[in-house]
mmCIF file of C-alpha atoms in Angstrom:
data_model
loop_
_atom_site.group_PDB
_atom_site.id
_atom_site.type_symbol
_atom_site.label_atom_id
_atom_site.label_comp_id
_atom_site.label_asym_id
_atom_site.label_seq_id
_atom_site.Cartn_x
_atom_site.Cartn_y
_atom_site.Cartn_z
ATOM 1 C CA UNK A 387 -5.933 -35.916 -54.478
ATOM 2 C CA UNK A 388 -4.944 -38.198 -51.321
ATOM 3 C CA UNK A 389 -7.639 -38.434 -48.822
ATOM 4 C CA UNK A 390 -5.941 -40.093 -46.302
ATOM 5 C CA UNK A 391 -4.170 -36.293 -46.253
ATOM 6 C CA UNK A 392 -5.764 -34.316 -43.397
ATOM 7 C CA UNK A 393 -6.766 -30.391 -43.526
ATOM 8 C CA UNK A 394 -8.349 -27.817 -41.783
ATOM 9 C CA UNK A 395 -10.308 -24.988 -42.960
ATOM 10 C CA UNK A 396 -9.121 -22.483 -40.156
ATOM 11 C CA UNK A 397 -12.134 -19.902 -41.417
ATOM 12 C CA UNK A 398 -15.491 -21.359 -43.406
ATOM 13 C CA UNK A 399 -18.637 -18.972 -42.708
ATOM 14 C CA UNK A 400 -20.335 -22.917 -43.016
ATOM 15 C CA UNK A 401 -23.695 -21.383 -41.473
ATOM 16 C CA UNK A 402 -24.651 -19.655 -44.624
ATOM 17 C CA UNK A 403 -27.657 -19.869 -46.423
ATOM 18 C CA UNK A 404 -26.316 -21.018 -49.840
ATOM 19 C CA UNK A 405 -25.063 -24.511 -47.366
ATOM 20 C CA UNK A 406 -28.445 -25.753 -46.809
ATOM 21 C CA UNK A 407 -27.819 -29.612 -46.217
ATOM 22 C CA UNK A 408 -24.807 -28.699 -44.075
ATOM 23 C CA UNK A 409 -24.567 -32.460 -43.270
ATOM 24 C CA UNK A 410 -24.252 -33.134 -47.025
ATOM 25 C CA UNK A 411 -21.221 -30.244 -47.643
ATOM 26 C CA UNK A 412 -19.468 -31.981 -44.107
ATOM 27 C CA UNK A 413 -19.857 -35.704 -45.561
ATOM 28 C CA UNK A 414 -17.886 -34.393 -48.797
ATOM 29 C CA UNK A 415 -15.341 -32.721 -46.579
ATOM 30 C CA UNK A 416 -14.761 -35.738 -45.041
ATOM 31 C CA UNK A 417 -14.471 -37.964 -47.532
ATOM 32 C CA UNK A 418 -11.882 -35.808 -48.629
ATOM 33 C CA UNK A 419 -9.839 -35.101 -45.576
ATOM 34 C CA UNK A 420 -11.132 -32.067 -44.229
ATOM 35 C CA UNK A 421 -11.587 -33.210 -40.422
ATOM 36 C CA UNK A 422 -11.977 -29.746 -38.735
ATOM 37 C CA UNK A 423 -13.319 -26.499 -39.846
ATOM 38 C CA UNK A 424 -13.695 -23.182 -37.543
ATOM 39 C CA UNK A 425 -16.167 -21.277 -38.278
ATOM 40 C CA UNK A 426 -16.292 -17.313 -36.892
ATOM 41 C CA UNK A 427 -18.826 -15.377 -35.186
ATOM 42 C CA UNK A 428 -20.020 -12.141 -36.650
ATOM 43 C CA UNK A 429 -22.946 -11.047 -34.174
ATOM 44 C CA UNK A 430 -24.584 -11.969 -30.885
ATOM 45 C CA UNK A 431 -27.663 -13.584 -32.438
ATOM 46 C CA UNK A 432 -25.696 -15.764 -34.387
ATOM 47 C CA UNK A 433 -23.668 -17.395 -31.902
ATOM 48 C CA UNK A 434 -26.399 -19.781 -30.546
ATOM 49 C CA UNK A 435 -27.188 -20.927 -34.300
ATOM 50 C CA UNK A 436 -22.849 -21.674 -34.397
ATOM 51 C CA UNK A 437 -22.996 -23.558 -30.780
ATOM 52 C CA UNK A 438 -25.840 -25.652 -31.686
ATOM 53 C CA UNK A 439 -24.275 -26.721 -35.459
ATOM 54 C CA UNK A 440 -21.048 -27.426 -33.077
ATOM 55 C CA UNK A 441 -22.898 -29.709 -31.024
ATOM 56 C CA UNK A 442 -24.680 -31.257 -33.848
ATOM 57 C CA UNK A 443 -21.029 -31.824 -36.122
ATOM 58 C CA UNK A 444 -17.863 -32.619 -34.044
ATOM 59 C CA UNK A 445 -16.010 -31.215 -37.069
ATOM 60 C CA UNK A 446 -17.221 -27.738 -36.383
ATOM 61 C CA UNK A 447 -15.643 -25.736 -33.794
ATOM 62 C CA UNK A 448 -16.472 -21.685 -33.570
ATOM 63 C CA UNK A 449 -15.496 -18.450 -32.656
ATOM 64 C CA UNK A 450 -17.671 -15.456 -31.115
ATOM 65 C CA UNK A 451 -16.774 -12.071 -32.157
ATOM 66 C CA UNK A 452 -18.718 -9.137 -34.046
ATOM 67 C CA UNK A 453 -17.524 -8.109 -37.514
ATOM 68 C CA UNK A 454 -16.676 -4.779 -38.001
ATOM 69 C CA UNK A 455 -18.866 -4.514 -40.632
ATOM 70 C CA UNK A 456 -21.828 -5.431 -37.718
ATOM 71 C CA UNK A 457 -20.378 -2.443 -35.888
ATOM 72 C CA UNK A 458 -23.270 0.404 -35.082
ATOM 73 C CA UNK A 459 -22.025 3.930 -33.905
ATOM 74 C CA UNK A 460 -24.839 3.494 -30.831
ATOM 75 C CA UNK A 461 -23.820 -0.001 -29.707
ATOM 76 C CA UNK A 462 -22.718 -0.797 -26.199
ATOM 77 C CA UNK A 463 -19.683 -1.995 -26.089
ATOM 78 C CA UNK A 464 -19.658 -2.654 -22.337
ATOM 79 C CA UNK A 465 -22.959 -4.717 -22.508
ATOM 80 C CA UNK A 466 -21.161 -6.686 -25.693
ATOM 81 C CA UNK A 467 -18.007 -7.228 -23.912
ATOM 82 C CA UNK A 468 -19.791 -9.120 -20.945
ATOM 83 C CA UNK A 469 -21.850 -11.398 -23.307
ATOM 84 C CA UNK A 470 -18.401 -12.248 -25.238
ATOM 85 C CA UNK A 471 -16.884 -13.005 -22.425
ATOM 86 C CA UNK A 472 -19.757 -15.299 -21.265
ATOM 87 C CA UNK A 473 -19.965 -16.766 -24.300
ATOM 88 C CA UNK A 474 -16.986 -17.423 -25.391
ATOM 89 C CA UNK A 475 -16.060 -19.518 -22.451
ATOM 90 C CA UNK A 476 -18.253 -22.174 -23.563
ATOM 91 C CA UNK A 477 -15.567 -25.745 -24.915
ATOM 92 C CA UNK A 478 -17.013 -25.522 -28.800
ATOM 93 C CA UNK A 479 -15.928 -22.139 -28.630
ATOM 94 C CA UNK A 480 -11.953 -21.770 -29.688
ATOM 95 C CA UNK A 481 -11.169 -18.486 -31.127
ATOM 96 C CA UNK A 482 -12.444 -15.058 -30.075
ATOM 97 C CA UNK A 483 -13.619 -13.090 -33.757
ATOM 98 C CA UNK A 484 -14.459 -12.160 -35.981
ATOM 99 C CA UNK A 485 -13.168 -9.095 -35.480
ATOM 100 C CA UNK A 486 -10.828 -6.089 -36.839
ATOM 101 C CA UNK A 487 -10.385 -2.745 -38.493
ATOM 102 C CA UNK A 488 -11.904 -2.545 -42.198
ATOM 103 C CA UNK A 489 -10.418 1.152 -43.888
ATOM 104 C CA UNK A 490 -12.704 0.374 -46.546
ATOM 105 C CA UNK A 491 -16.060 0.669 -44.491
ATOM 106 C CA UNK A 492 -18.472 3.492 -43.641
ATOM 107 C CA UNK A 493 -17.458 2.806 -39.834
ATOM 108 C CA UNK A 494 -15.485 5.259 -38.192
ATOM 109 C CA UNK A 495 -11.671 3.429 -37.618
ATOM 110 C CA UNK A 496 -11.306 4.654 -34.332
ATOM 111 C CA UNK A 497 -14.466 2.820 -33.211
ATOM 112 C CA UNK A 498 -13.643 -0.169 -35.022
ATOM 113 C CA UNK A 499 -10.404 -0.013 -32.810
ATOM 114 C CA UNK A 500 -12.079 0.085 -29.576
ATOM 115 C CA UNK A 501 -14.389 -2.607 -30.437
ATOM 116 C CA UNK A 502 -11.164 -4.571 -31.888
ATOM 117 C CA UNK A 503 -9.382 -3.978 -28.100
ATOM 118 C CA UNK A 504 -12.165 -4.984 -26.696
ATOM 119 C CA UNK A 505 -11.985 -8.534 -28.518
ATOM 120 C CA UNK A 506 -8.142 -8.683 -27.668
ATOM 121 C CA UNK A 507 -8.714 -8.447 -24.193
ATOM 122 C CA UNK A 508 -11.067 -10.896 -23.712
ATOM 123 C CA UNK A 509 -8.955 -13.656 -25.812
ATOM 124 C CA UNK A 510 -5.840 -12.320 -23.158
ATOM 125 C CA UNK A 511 -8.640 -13.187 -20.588
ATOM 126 C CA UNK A 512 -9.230 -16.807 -21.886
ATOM 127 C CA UNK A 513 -6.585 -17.170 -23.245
ATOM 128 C CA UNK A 514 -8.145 -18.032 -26.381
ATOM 129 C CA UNK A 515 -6.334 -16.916 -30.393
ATOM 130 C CA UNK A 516 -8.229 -14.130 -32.256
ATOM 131 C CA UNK A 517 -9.336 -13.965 -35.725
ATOM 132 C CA UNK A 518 -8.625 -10.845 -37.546
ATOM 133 C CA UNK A 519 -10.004 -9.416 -40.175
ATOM 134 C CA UNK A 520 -7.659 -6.922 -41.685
ATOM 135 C CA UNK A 521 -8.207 -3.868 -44.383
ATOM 136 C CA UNK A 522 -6.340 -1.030 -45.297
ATOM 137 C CA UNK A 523 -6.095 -0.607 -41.533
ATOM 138 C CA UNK A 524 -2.613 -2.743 -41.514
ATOM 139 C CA UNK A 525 -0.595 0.208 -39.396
ATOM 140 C CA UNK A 526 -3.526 0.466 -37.052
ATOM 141 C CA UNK A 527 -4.225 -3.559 -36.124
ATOM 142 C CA UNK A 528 -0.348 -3.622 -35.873
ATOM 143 C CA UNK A 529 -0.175 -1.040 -33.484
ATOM 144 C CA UNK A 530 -3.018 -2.100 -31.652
ATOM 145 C CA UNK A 531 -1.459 -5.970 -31.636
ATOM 146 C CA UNK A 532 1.842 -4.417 -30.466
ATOM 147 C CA UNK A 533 0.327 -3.774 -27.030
ATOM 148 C CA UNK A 534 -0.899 -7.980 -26.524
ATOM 149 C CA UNK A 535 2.962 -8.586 -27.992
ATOM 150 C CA UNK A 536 3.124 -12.635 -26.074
ATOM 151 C CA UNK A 537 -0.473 -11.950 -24.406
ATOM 152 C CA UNK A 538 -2.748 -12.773 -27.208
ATOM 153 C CA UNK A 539 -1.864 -14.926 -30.648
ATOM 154 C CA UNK A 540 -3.987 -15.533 -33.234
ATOM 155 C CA UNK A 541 -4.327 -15.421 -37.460
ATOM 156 C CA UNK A 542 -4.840 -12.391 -40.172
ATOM 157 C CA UNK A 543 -7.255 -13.659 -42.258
ATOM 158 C CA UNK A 544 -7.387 -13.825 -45.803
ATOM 159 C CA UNK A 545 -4.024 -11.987 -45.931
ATOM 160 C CA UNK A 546 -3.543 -10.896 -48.993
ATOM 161 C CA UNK A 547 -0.182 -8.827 -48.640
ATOM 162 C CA UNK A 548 3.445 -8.945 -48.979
ATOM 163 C CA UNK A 549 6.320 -10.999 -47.581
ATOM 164 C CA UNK A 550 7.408 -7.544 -45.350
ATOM 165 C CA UNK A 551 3.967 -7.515 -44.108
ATOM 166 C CA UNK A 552 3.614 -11.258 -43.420
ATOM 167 C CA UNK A 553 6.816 -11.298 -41.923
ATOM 168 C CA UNK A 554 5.889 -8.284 -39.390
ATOM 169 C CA UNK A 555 2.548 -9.918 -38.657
ATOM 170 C CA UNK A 556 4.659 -13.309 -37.492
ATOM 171 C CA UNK A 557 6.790 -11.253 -35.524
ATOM 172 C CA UNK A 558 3.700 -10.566 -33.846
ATOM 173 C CA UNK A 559 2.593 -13.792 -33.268
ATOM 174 C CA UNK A 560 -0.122 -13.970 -35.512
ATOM 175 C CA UNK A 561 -0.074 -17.124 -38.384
ATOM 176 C CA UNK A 562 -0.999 -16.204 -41.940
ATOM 177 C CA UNK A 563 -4.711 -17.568 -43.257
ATOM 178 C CA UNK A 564 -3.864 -18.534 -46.818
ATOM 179 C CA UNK A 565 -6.672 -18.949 -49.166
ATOM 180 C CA UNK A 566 -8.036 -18.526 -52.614
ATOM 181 C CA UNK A 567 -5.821 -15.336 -53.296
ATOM 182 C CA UNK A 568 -2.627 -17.385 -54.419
ATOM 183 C CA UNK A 569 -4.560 -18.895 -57.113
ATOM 184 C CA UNK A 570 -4.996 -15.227 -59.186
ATOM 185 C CA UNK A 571 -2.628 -13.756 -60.935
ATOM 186 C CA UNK A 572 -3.283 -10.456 -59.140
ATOM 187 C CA UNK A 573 -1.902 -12.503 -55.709
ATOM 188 C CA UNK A 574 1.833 -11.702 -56.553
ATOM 189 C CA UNK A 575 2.836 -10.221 -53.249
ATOM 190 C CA UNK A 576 0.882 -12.658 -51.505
ATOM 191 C CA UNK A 577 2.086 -16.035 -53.304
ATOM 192 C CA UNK A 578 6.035 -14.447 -52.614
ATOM 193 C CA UNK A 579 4.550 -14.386 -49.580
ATOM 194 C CA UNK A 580 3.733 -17.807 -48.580
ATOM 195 C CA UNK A 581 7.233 -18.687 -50.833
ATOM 196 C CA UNK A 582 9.140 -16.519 -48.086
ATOM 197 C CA UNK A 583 7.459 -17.362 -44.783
ATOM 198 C CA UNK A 584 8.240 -20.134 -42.469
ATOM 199 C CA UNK A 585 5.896 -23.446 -43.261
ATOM 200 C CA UNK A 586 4.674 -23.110 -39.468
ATOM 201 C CA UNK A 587 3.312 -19.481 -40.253
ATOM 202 C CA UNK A 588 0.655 -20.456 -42.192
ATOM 203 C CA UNK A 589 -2.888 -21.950 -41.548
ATOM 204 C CA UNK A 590 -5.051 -22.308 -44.512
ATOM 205 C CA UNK A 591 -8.963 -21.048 -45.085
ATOM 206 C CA UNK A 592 -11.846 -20.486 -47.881
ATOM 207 C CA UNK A 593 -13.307 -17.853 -46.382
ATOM 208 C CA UNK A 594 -16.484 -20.164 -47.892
ATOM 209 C CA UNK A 595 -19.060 -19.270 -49.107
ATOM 210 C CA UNK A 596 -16.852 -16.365 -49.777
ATOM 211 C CA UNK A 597 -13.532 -15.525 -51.729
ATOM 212 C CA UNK A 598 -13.764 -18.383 -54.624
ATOM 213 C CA UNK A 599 -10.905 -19.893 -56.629
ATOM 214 C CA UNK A 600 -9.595 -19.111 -59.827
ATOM 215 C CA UNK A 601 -11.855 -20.250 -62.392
ATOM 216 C CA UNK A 602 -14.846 -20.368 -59.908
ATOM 217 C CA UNK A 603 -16.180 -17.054 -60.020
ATOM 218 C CA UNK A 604 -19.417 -16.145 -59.286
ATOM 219 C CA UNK A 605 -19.623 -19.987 -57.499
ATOM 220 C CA UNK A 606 -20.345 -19.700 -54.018
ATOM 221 C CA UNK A 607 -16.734 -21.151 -52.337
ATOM 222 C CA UNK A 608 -16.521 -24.580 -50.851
ATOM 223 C CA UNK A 609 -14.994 -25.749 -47.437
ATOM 224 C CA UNK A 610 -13.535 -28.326 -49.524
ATOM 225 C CA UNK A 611 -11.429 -26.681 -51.768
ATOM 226 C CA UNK A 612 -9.233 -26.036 -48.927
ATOM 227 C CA UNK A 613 -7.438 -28.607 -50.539
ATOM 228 C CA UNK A 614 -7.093 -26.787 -53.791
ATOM 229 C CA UNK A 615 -5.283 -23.863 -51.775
ATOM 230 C CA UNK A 616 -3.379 -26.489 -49.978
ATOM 231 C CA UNK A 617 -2.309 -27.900 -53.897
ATOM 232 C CA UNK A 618 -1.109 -23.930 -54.517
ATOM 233 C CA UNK A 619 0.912 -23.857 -51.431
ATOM 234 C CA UNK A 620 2.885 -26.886 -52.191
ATOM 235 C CA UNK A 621 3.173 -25.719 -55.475
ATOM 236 C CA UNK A 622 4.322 -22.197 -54.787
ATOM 237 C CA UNK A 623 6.880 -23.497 -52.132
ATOM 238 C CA UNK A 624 7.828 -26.621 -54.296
ATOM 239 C CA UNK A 625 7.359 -28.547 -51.613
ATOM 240 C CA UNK A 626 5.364 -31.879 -51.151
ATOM 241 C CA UNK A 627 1.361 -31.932 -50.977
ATOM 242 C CA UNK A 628 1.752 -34.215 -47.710
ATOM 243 C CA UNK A 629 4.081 -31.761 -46.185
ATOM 244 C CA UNK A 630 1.933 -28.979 -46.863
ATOM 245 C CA UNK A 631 -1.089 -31.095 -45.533
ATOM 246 C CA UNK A 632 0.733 -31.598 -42.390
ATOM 247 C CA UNK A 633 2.412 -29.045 -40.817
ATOM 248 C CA UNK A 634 -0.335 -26.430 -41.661
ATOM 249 C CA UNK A 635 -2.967 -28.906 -40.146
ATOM 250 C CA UNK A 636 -0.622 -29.192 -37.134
ATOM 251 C CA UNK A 637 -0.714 -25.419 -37.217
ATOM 252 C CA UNK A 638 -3.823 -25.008 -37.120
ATOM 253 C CA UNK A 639 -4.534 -27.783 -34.238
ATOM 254 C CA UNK A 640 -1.851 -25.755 -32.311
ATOM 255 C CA UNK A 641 -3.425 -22.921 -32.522
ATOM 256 C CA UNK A 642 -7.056 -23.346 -31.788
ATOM 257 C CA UNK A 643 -6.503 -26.170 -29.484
ATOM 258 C CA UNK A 644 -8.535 -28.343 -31.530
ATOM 259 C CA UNK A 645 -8.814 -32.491 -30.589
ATOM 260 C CA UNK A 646 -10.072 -34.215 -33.935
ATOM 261 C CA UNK A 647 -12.855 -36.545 -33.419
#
């Protein structure tokens, strides 16, 4: 593939275990074009370990947000919303999340939605995008969106739904994350999807270590295969690899305010 193509990685949980030389897995990126990667906050105690890998690699920039799946029933959400707010003013920091409704979890929804206002307002506050991690709460996180309608933008994550529901979520203000869903079969709705939408929708991700590619199960995911999802895109759309490459890096940059180094 062209590395003198540039891409982003607009969600890479990089600070994983399994990426123990993290200099090593950013050298590779490089080499092959990757020049930015955001990686998102899922809990207070982690954000330090995310500003201080920011500060060590220009090509990291991160997010601070809880995870709904790091939501207690007995948390504070007052005394959480203060130290988002403090930390999430900080310049490595571009993207509030994160954060989100999950149907799926043991969490009650209506809590998750509280906590997930709680991360919209602050991004309204800094004017800063949100990350959003949607599941079988769609109806809910669209309602709740509704209300920051030209207040707050931001990106789904790992959407993984169909062209109606893309389309609504755009409306919104909120860009796609594409990743290693349009490579399975099983992605139908979503690869119509990313046929349908407008180019300057869509931001591409890994989700690494997470959510690997076809015919890399049970591999732990790679920021660097960004540019195999990139590869799908173009091929899905029939459009160019260097197109691709472009506009959804330019999306991206647009979106988290990000200045390559």
């Amino acid at each position: 593939m062209n590395n003198t193509l540039h891409f982003v990685d607009s969600h890479c949980h990089i600070d994983a275990p399994v990426f123990n030389d993290i200099a090593s897995t950013l050298a590779v990126c490089r080499a092959q074009g990757v020049q930015d990667i955001v990686v998102p906050g899922l809990y207070e105690a982690q954000w330090q370990t995310l500003r201080k890998l920011a500060d060590e690699h220009t090509v990291l920039h991160i997010a601070c947000g809880r995870h709904p799946w790091w939501i207690g029933e007995n948390d504070d959400l007052s005394i959480f919303a203060q130290a988002l707010l403090e930390n999430a003013e900080a310049s490595c920091c571009v993207a509030i999340g994160e954060t989100g409704i999950d149907g799926l979890r043991g969490v009650d929804v209506n809590l998750q939605q509280r906590w997930f206002e709680q991360h919209l307002k602050v991004a309204e506050a800094l004017n800063k995008p949100i990350v959003v991690h949607a599941v079988r709460a769609h109806p809910l996180i669209q309602r709740t969106l509704a209300k920051y309608k030209g207040l707050v933008r931001g990106v789904i994550h790992g959407f993984s739904g169909s062209p109606e529901l893309a389309q609504q979520y755009w409306k919104l203000g909120f860009h796609l994350g594409i990743g290693g869903t349009i490579t399975y079969p099983r992605g139908s709705k979503t690869q119509q999807a990313v046929k349908a939408l407008p180019l300057e929708a869509i931001v591409l991700e890994t989700d690494a270590p997470d959510m690997p590619l076809q015919g890399r199960q049970g591999q732990p995911n790679h920021p660097v295969r960004v540019l195999d999802v990139a590869a799908r895109v173009a091929e899905l759309r029939q459009e160019p690899l260097n197109v691709i490459a472009y506009q959804t890096t330019a999306n991206s940059q647009r979106l988290f305010d990000l200045v390559s180094q």
